[in-house]
PDB file of C-alpha atoms in Angstrom:
ATOM      1  CA  ASP A   1       8.265  -5.195  56.328  1.00 57.00           C
ATOM      2  CA  GLY A   2      10.746  -4.855  53.503  1.00 66.00           C
ATOM      3  CA  GLY A   3      14.123  -3.384  54.155  1.00 92.00           C
ATOM      4  CA  ILE A   4      17.783  -3.777  54.916  1.00 95.00           C
ATOM      5  CA  THR A   5      19.034  -5.037  58.239  1.00 95.00           C
ATOM      6  CA  GLN A   6      22.521  -4.737  59.616  1.00 96.00           C
ATOM      7  CA  SER A   7      23.669  -6.377  62.768  1.00 89.00           C
ATOM      8  CA  PRO A   8      24.905  -5.678  65.287  1.00 91.00           C
ATOM      9  CA  LYS A   9      24.428  -1.914  65.685  1.00 92.00           C
ATOM     10  CA  TYR A  10      27.602  -1.630  67.779  1.00 94.00           C
ATOM     11  CA  LEU A  11      30.598  -3.948  67.558  1.00 94.00           C
ATOM     12  CA  PHE A  12      33.811  -3.951  69.544  1.00 94.00           C
ATOM     13  CA  ARG A  13      36.926  -5.899  68.627  1.00 92.00           C
ATOM     14  CA  LYS A  14      40.555  -6.135  69.591  1.00 91.00           C
ATOM     15  CA  GLU A  15      43.212  -5.127  67.114  1.00 91.00           C
ATOM     16  CA  GLY A  16      44.438  -8.017  65.004  1.00 90.00           C
ATOM     17  CA  GLN A  17      41.092  -9.810  64.866  1.00 91.00           C
ATOM     18  CA  ASN A  18      39.004 -10.246  61.749  1.00 94.00           C
ATOM     19  CA  VAL A  19      35.362  -9.278  62.126  1.00 94.00           C
ATOM     20  CA  THR A  20      32.375  -9.890  59.854  1.00 95.00           C
ATOM     21  CA  LEU A  21      29.506  -7.421  59.530  1.00 96.00           C
ATOM     22  CA  SER A  22      26.133  -8.707  58.475  1.00 96.00           C
ATOM     23  CA  CYS A  23      23.860  -7.178  55.830  1.00 97.00           C
ATOM     24  CA  GLU A  24      20.560  -8.732  54.761  1.00 97.00           C
ATOM     25  CA  GLN A  25      17.862  -7.367  52.463  1.00 97.00           C
ATOM     26  CA  ASN A  26      14.403  -8.654  51.570  1.00 96.00           C
ATOM     27  CA  LEU A  27      13.729  -6.108  48.834  1.00 94.00           C
ATOM     28  CA  ASN A  28      14.649  -8.530  46.050  1.00 93.00           C
ATOM     29  CA  HIS A  29      17.329  -6.094  44.913  1.00 92.00           C
ATOM     30  CA  ASP A  30      20.095  -7.356  42.657  1.00 91.00           C
ATOM     31  CA  ALA A  31      22.747  -4.870  43.731  1.00 91.00           C
ATOM     32  CA  MET A  32      24.287  -4.414  47.168  1.00 93.00           C
ATOM     33  CA  TYR A  33      26.958  -2.058  48.470  1.00 93.00           C
ATOM     34  CA  TRP A  34      29.203  -1.461  51.454  1.00 95.00           C
ATOM     35  CA  TYR A  35      30.277   2.037  52.485  1.00 94.00           C
ATOM     36  CA  ARG A  36      32.471   3.353  55.248  1.00 95.00           C
ATOM     37  CA  GLN A  37      31.892   6.672  56.985  1.00 93.00           C
ATOM     38  CA  ASP A  38      34.365   8.418  59.274  1.00 93.00           C
ATOM     39  CA  PRO A  39      33.281  11.188  61.684  1.00 88.00           C
ATOM     40  CA  GLY A  40      32.211  14.341  59.858  1.00 82.00           C
ATOM     41  CA  GLN A  41      32.924  12.800  56.459  1.00 84.00           C
ATOM     42  CA  GLY A  42      30.873  11.574  53.537  1.00 85.00           C
ATOM     43  CA  LEU A  43      30.523   7.927  52.559  1.00 89.00           C
ATOM     44  CA  ARG A  44      33.236   6.017  50.740  1.00 91.00           C
ATOM     45  CA  LEU A  45      32.514   2.890  48.732  1.00 91.00           C
ATOM     46  CA  ILE A  46      34.283  -0.285  49.849  1.00 95.00           C
ATOM     47  CA  TYR A  47      32.773  -3.013  47.661  1.00 95.00           C
ATOM     48  CA  TYR A  48      29.670  -3.523  45.597  1.00 92.00           C
ATOM     49  CA  SER A  49      27.942  -6.458  43.994  1.00 92.00           C
ATOM     50  CA  GLN A  50      25.709  -6.308  40.948  1.00 89.00           C
ATOM     51  CA  ILE A  51      24.585  -9.893  41.110  1.00 90.00           C
ATOM     52  CA  VAL A  52      25.045 -13.102  43.078  1.00 93.00           C
ATOM     53  CA  ASN A  53      28.575 -14.509  43.008  1.00 95.00           C
ATOM     54  CA  ASP A  54      29.952 -11.266  41.603  1.00 93.00           C
ATOM     55  CA  PHE A  55      31.460  -8.239  43.309  1.00 93.00           C
ATOM     56  CA  GLN A  56      33.791  -5.352  42.496  1.00 92.00           C
ATOM     57  CA  LYS A  57      36.178  -3.253  44.532  1.00 93.00           C
ATOM     58  CA  GLY A  58      35.187   0.269  45.369  1.00 91.00           C
ATOM     59  CA  ASP A  59      37.464   3.158  46.262  1.00 90.00           C
ATOM     60  CA  ILE A  60      38.838   1.776  49.543  1.00 94.00           C
ATOM     61  CA  ALA A  61      38.745  -2.030  49.289  1.00 96.00           C
ATOM     62  CA  GLU A  62      42.144  -2.714  50.852  1.00 96.00           C
ATOM     63  CA  GLY A  63      41.838  -4.634  54.096  1.00 96.00           C
ATOM     64  CA  TYR A  64      38.254  -5.723  53.414  1.00 97.00           C
ATOM     65  CA  SER A  65      36.660  -8.775  51.813  1.00 97.00           C
ATOM     66  CA  VAL A  66      33.103  -9.665  50.820  1.00 98.00           C
ATOM     67  CA  SER A  67      31.053 -12.553  49.500  1.00 97.00           C
ATOM     68  CA  ARG A  68      27.717 -12.727  47.686  1.00 97.00           C
ATOM     69  CA  GLU A  69      26.532 -16.301  47.847  1.00 97.00           C
ATOM     70  CA  LYS A  70      22.869 -15.363  48.166  1.00 96.00           C
ATOM     71  CA  LYS A  71      20.885 -12.495  46.687  1.00 96.00           C
ATOM     72  CA  GLU A  72      19.702 -11.447  50.139  1.00 97.00           C
ATOM     73  CA  SER A  73      23.054 -11.359  51.886  1.00 97.00           C
ATOM     74  CA  PHE A  74      26.296  -9.402  51.426  1.00 97.00           C
ATOM     75  CA  PRO A  75      28.572  -9.812  54.470  1.00 97.00           C
ATOM     76  CA  LEU A  76      31.653  -7.652  54.889  1.00 97.00           C
ATOM     77  CA  THR A  77      34.795  -8.908  56.634  1.00 97.00           C
ATOM     78  CA  VAL A  78      37.115  -6.318  58.101  1.00 96.00           C
ATOM     79  CA  THR A  79      40.489  -8.020  58.215  1.00 94.00           C
ATOM     80  CA  SER A  80      43.468  -7.324  60.426  1.00 90.00           C
ATOM     81  CA  ALA A  81      45.130  -5.785  57.366  1.00 89.00           C
ATOM     82  CA  GLN A  82      42.797  -2.785  57.530  1.00 90.00           C
ATOM     83  CA  LYS A  83      44.902  -0.125  59.225  1.00 90.00           C
ATOM     84  CA  ASN A  84      42.106   2.064  60.597  1.00 92.00           C
ATOM     85  CA  PRO A  85      39.026  -0.148  60.937  1.00 94.00           C
ATOM     86  CA  THR A  86      37.149   1.948  63.489  1.00 96.00           C
ATOM     87  CA  ALA A  87      34.284   3.558  61.547  1.00 96.00           C
ATOM     88  CA  PHE A  88      30.576   3.555  60.799  1.00 96.00           C
ATOM     89  CA  TYR A  89      29.770   0.909  58.164  1.00 97.00           C
ATOM     90  CA  LEU A  90      26.720   1.208  55.954  1.00 96.00           C
ATOM     91  CA  CYS A  91      25.179  -1.369  53.679  1.00 96.00           C
ATOM     92  CA  ALA A  92      22.859  -0.426  50.820  1.00 94.00           C
ATOM     93  CA  SER A  93      20.967  -2.090  48.008  1.00 93.00           C
ATOM     94  CA  SER A  94      19.315  -1.084  44.754  1.00 90.00           C
ATOM     95  CA  ILE A  95      17.244  -2.801  42.111  1.00 86.00           C
ATOM     96  CA  LEU A  96      20.071  -2.525  39.620  1.00 75.00           C
ATOM     97  CA  ALA A  97      23.562  -1.270  40.263  1.00 65.00           C
ATOM     98  CA  GLY A  98      24.204   2.241  39.030  1.00 65.00           C
ATOM     99  CA  VAL A  99      20.694   2.849  37.800  1.00 66.00           C
ATOM    100  CA  ASP A 100      18.289   3.015  40.672  1.00 76.00           C
ATOM    101  CA  GLU A 101      18.285   4.835  43.973  1.00 85.00           C
ATOM    102  CA  GLN A 102      19.970   3.076  46.856  1.00 89.00           C
ATOM    103  CA  TYR A 103      18.296   2.078  50.106  1.00 92.00           C
ATOM    104  CA  PHE A 104      20.486   2.037  53.173  1.00 94.00           C
ATOM    105  CA  GLY A 105      20.544  -0.031  56.320  1.00 96.00           C
ATOM    106  CA  PRO A 106      20.864   1.474  59.821  1.00 95.00           C
ATOM    107  CA  GLY A 107      24.632   0.930  59.945  1.00 96.00           C
ATOM    108  CA  THR A 108      27.091  -0.834  62.227  1.00 96.00           C
ATOM    109  CA  ARG A 109      29.492   1.190  64.328  1.00 96.00           C
ATOM    110  CA  LEU A 110      32.728  -0.772  64.671  1.00 96.00           C
ATOM    111  CA  THR A 111      35.288   0.106  67.299  1.00 95.00           C
ATOM    112  CA  VAL A 112      38.666  -1.614  67.266  1.00 93.00           C
ATOM    113  CA  THR A 113      41.032  -1.080  70.192  1.00 91.00           C
TER     114      THR A 113
ATOM    115  CA  ASP B   1      30.872  11.922  37.719  1.00 62.00           C
ATOM    116  CA  ALA B   2      30.661  15.705  38.029  1.00 64.00           C
ATOM    117  CA  LYS B   3      31.738  17.317  41.264  1.00 87.00           C
ATOM    118  CA  THR B   4      29.209  19.163  43.408  1.00 93.00           C
ATOM    119  CA  THR B   5      29.578  22.127  45.758  1.00 94.00           C
ATOM    120  CA  GLN B   6      27.252  22.674  48.697  1.00 96.00           C
ATOM    121  CA  PRO B   7      27.360  25.116  51.616  1.00 96.00           C
ATOM    122  CA  PRO B   8      28.661  23.308  54.697  1.00 95.00           C
ATOM    123  CA  SER B   9      25.758  24.309  56.906  1.00 96.00           C
ATOM    124  CA  MET B  10      22.522  26.252  57.109  1.00 97.00           C
ATOM    125  CA  ASP B  11      19.761  26.929  59.610  1.00 96.00           C
ATOM    126  CA  CYS B  12      16.066  26.915  58.909  1.00 95.00           C
ATOM    127  CA  ALA B  13      13.021  27.891  60.960  1.00 96.00           C
ATOM    128  CA  GLU B  14      10.492  25.189  61.698  1.00 97.00           C
ATOM    129  CA  GLY B  15       7.470  25.463  59.415  1.00 96.00           C
ATOM    130  CA  ARG B  16       9.301  27.518  56.820  1.00 96.00           C
ATOM    131  CA  ALA B  17      10.607  26.313  53.483  1.00 97.00           C
ATOM    132  CA  ALA B  18      14.232  25.184  53.407  1.00 97.00           C
ATOM    133  CA  ASN B  19      16.069  25.877  50.153  1.00 97.00           C
ATOM    134  CA  LEU B  20      19.272  23.873  49.779  1.00 98.00           C
ATOM    135  CA  PRO B  21      21.550  24.915  46.911  1.00 97.00           C
ATOM    136  CA  CYS B  22      23.958  22.735  44.966  1.00 97.00           C
ATOM    137  CA  ASN B  23      26.390  23.765  42.253  1.00 96.00           C
ATOM    138  CA  HIS B  24      27.414  21.262  39.598  1.00 94.00           C
ATOM    139  CA  SER B  25      28.879  23.439  36.854  1.00 94.00           C
ATOM    140  CA  THR B  26      30.697  20.556  35.133  1.00 92.00           C
ATOM    141  CA  ILE B  27      27.621  18.349  34.835  1.00 92.00           C
ATOM    142  CA  SER B  28      27.333  16.491  31.555  1.00 89.00           C
ATOM    143  CA  GLY B  29      24.206  15.874  29.543  1.00 89.00           C
ATOM    144  CA  ASN B  30      23.539  12.354  30.780  1.00 88.00           C
ATOM    145  CA  GLU B  31      24.176  12.978  34.473  1.00 90.00           C
ATOM    146  CA  TYR B  32      21.307  13.028  36.934  1.00 91.00           C
ATOM    147  CA  VAL B  33      21.099  15.090  40.114  1.00 94.00           C
ATOM    148  CA  TYR B  34      20.310  13.028  43.216  1.00 93.00           C
ATOM    149  CA  TRP B  35      19.598  14.143  46.754  1.00 96.00           C
ATOM    150  CA  TYR B  36      19.999  12.006  49.858  1.00 95.00           C
ATOM    151  CA  ARG B  37      19.924  12.957  53.504  1.00 96.00           C
ATOM    152  CA  GLN B  38      21.446  11.402  56.587  1.00 95.00           C
ATOM    153  CA  ILE B  39      20.021  11.889  60.029  1.00 94.00           C
ATOM    154  CA  HIS B  40      22.629  11.543  62.749  1.00 89.00           C
ATOM    155  CA  SER B  41      23.926   7.980  63.202  1.00 86.00           C
ATOM    156  CA  GLN B  42      21.500   6.534  60.662  1.00 91.00           C
ATOM    157  CA  GLY B  43      21.883   5.338  57.094  1.00 92.00           C
ATOM    158  CA  PRO B  44      21.293   7.848  54.286  1.00 93.00           C
ATOM    159  CA  GLN B  45      17.786   8.182  52.880  1.00 94.00           C
ATOM    160  CA  TYR B  46      16.992   8.781  49.230  1.00 93.00           C
ATOM    161  CA  ILE B  47      14.956  11.958  48.673  1.00 96.00           C
ATOM    162  CA  ILE B  48      14.591  12.738  44.986  1.00 95.00           C
ATOM    163  CA  HIS B  49      16.409  12.862  41.673  1.00 94.00           C
ATOM    164  CA  GLY B  50      16.032  14.565  38.292  1.00 94.00           C
ATOM    165  CA  LEU B  51      17.664  15.130  34.917  1.00 93.00           C
ATOM    166  CA  LYS B  52      16.313  18.361  33.436  1.00 92.00           C
ATOM    167  CA  ASN B  53      12.784  18.977  34.582  1.00 88.00           C
ATOM    168  CA  ASN B  54      11.755  20.016  38.042  1.00 94.00           C
ATOM    169  CA  GLU B  55      10.594  17.125  40.169  1.00 96.00           C
ATOM    170  CA  THR B  56       8.327  16.861  43.196  1.00 97.00           C
ATOM    171  CA  ASN B  57       7.443  14.030  45.513  1.00 95.00           C
ATOM    172  CA  GLU B  58       5.991  13.680  48.976  1.00 95.00           C
ATOM    173  CA  MET B  59       9.267  14.671  50.600  1.00 94.00           C
ATOM    174  CA  ALA B  60      10.621  17.549  48.544  1.00 97.00           C
ATOM    175  CA  SER B  61      10.885  19.456  45.288  1.00 98.00           C
ATOM    176  CA  LEU B  62      13.931  19.611  43.053  1.00 98.00           C
ATOM    177  CA  ILE B  63      14.492  22.681  40.912  1.00 98.00           C
ATOM    178  CA  ILE B  64      17.193  22.360  38.229  1.00 97.00           C
ATOM    179  CA  THR B  65      18.305  25.468  36.362  1.00 96.00           C
ATOM    180  CA  GLU B  66      17.918  25.560  32.609  1.00 95.00           C
ATOM    181  CA  ASP B  67      21.674  25.247  32.039  1.00 95.00           C
ATOM    182  CA  ARG B  68      21.721  22.425  34.627  1.00 95.00           C
ATOM    183  CA  LYS B  69      24.740  23.916  36.364  1.00 95.00           C
ATOM    184  CA  SER B  70      22.948  24.218  39.682  1.00 96.00           C
ATOM    185  CA  SER B  71      19.933  22.922  41.517  1.00 97.00           C
ATOM    186  CA  THR B  72      17.925  23.580  44.659  1.00 97.00           C
ATOM    187  CA  LEU B  73      16.258  21.089  46.942  1.00 98.00           C
ATOM    188  CA  ILE B  74      13.190  22.536  48.593  1.00 98.00           C
ATOM    189  CA  LEU B  75      11.695  21.147  51.785  1.00 97.00           C
ATOM    190  CA  PRO B  76       8.348  22.967  51.738  1.00 96.00           C
ATOM    191  CA  HIS B  77       7.567  22.970  55.468  1.00 94.00           C
ATOM    192  CA  ALA B  78      10.641  22.042  57.464  1.00 96.00           C
ATOM    193  CA  THR B  79      10.138  20.125  60.694  1.00 96.00           C
ATOM    194  CA  LEU B  80      12.584  19.361  63.477  1.00 97.00           C
ATOM    195  CA  ARG B  81      12.891  15.835  62.068  1.00 95.00           C
ATOM    196  CA  ASP B  82      14.343  17.295  58.864  1.00 97.00           C
ATOM    197  CA  THR B  83      17.539  18.163  60.743  1.00 97.00           C
ATOM    198  CA  ALA B  84      20.159  16.144  58.861  1.00 97.00           C
ATOM    199  CA  VAL B  85      23.089  16.296  56.456  1.00 95.00           C
ATOM    200  CA  TYR B  86      21.851  16.668  52.896  1.00 97.00           C
ATOM    201  CA  TYR B  87      23.960  15.313  50.052  1.00 95.00           C
ATOM    202  CA  CYS B  88      23.727  16.449  46.442  1.00 95.00           C
ATOM    203  CA  ILE B  89      25.173  13.857  44.066  1.00 92.00           C
ATOM    204  CA  VAL B  90      25.571  13.954  40.315  1.00 90.00           C
ATOM    205  CA  ARG B  91      25.939  10.702  38.454  1.00 86.00           C
ATOM    206  CA  VAL B  92      25.277   8.853  35.252  1.00 81.00           C
ATOM    207  CA  LYS B  93      22.647   6.139  35.359  1.00 75.00           C
ATOM    208  CA  ALA B  94      24.813   3.307  34.170  1.00 73.00           C
ATOM    209  CA  ALA B  95      25.199  -0.263  35.254  1.00 61.00           C
ATOM    210  CA  GLY B  96      27.830  -0.543  37.931  1.00 64.00           C
ATOM    211  CA  ASN B  97      28.090   3.177  38.518  1.00 68.00           C
ATOM    212  CA  LYS B  98      28.372   4.241  42.122  1.00 72.00           C
ATOM    213  CA  LEU B  99      27.248   7.094  44.326  1.00 78.00           C
ATOM    214  CA  THR B 100      29.971   9.489  45.449  1.00 80.00           C
ATOM    215  CA  PHE B 101      29.076  11.314  48.631  1.00 82.00           C
ATOM    216  CA  GLY B 102      30.800  14.631  49.322  1.00 80.00           C
ATOM    217  CA  GLY B 103      30.595  16.682  52.492  1.00 82.00           C
ATOM    218  CA  GLY B 104      26.951  17.698  52.151  1.00 92.00           C
ATOM    219  CA  THR B 105      25.066  20.510  53.887  1.00 96.00           C
ATOM    220  CA  ARG B 106      24.332  20.197  57.574  1.00 96.00           C
ATOM    221  CA  VAL B 107      20.802  21.555  58.006  1.00 97.00           C
ATOM    222  CA  LEU B 108      19.580  22.517  61.450  1.00 97.00           C
ATOM    223  CA  VAL B 109      15.862  23.169  61.770  1.00 97.00           C
ATOM    224  CA  LYS B 110      15.170  25.416  64.732  1.00 96.00           C
ATOM    225  CA  PRO B 111      11.883  25.807  66.593  1.00 95.00           C
TER     226      PRO B 111
END
């Protein structure tokens, strides 16, 4: 089965801790994205990557970091600098960035207390 | 990317067609209209996109007005599983360009 997997589905952390969210795809897509969604709101872009070893900031990158060492993987680290980290995080991929439709993973709901 | 305006919510009867409107009066000539939907607590799902001509696939039809300032997504026979938030997005197909999700339309399909 081809698709995007995110793990875990639910994640709980204490304030002040960094946490890394996993995103893996086996669609052979070049581009990958991270979005954040708050209750009742649309998605906001955090970071995206067009190709391995390259990534760009989205609209709300502060307090987040990413890496793209492999085509299949695009992990997101929520650092302690992120003031309101509790949210629903969605990973997506597309064949090419900005051109093709995006396919989304099931999301990770992060709660920081 | 052009801004879009959608009604915040609408109800639809199961088995009937659902017509979801979207206004994009500032759309430019090279911007496409995309539709995604998001079922509660899941990732968004791509539905369809178009530039000028009407488009149809196994999920829905997209009708774009001649002046391209508005469009309608049609779900021909709505089912309870079509209950979701539907997002209309206008964007240029260009390398590195991103999707910008607004508030969308919350569609409730009722039995």
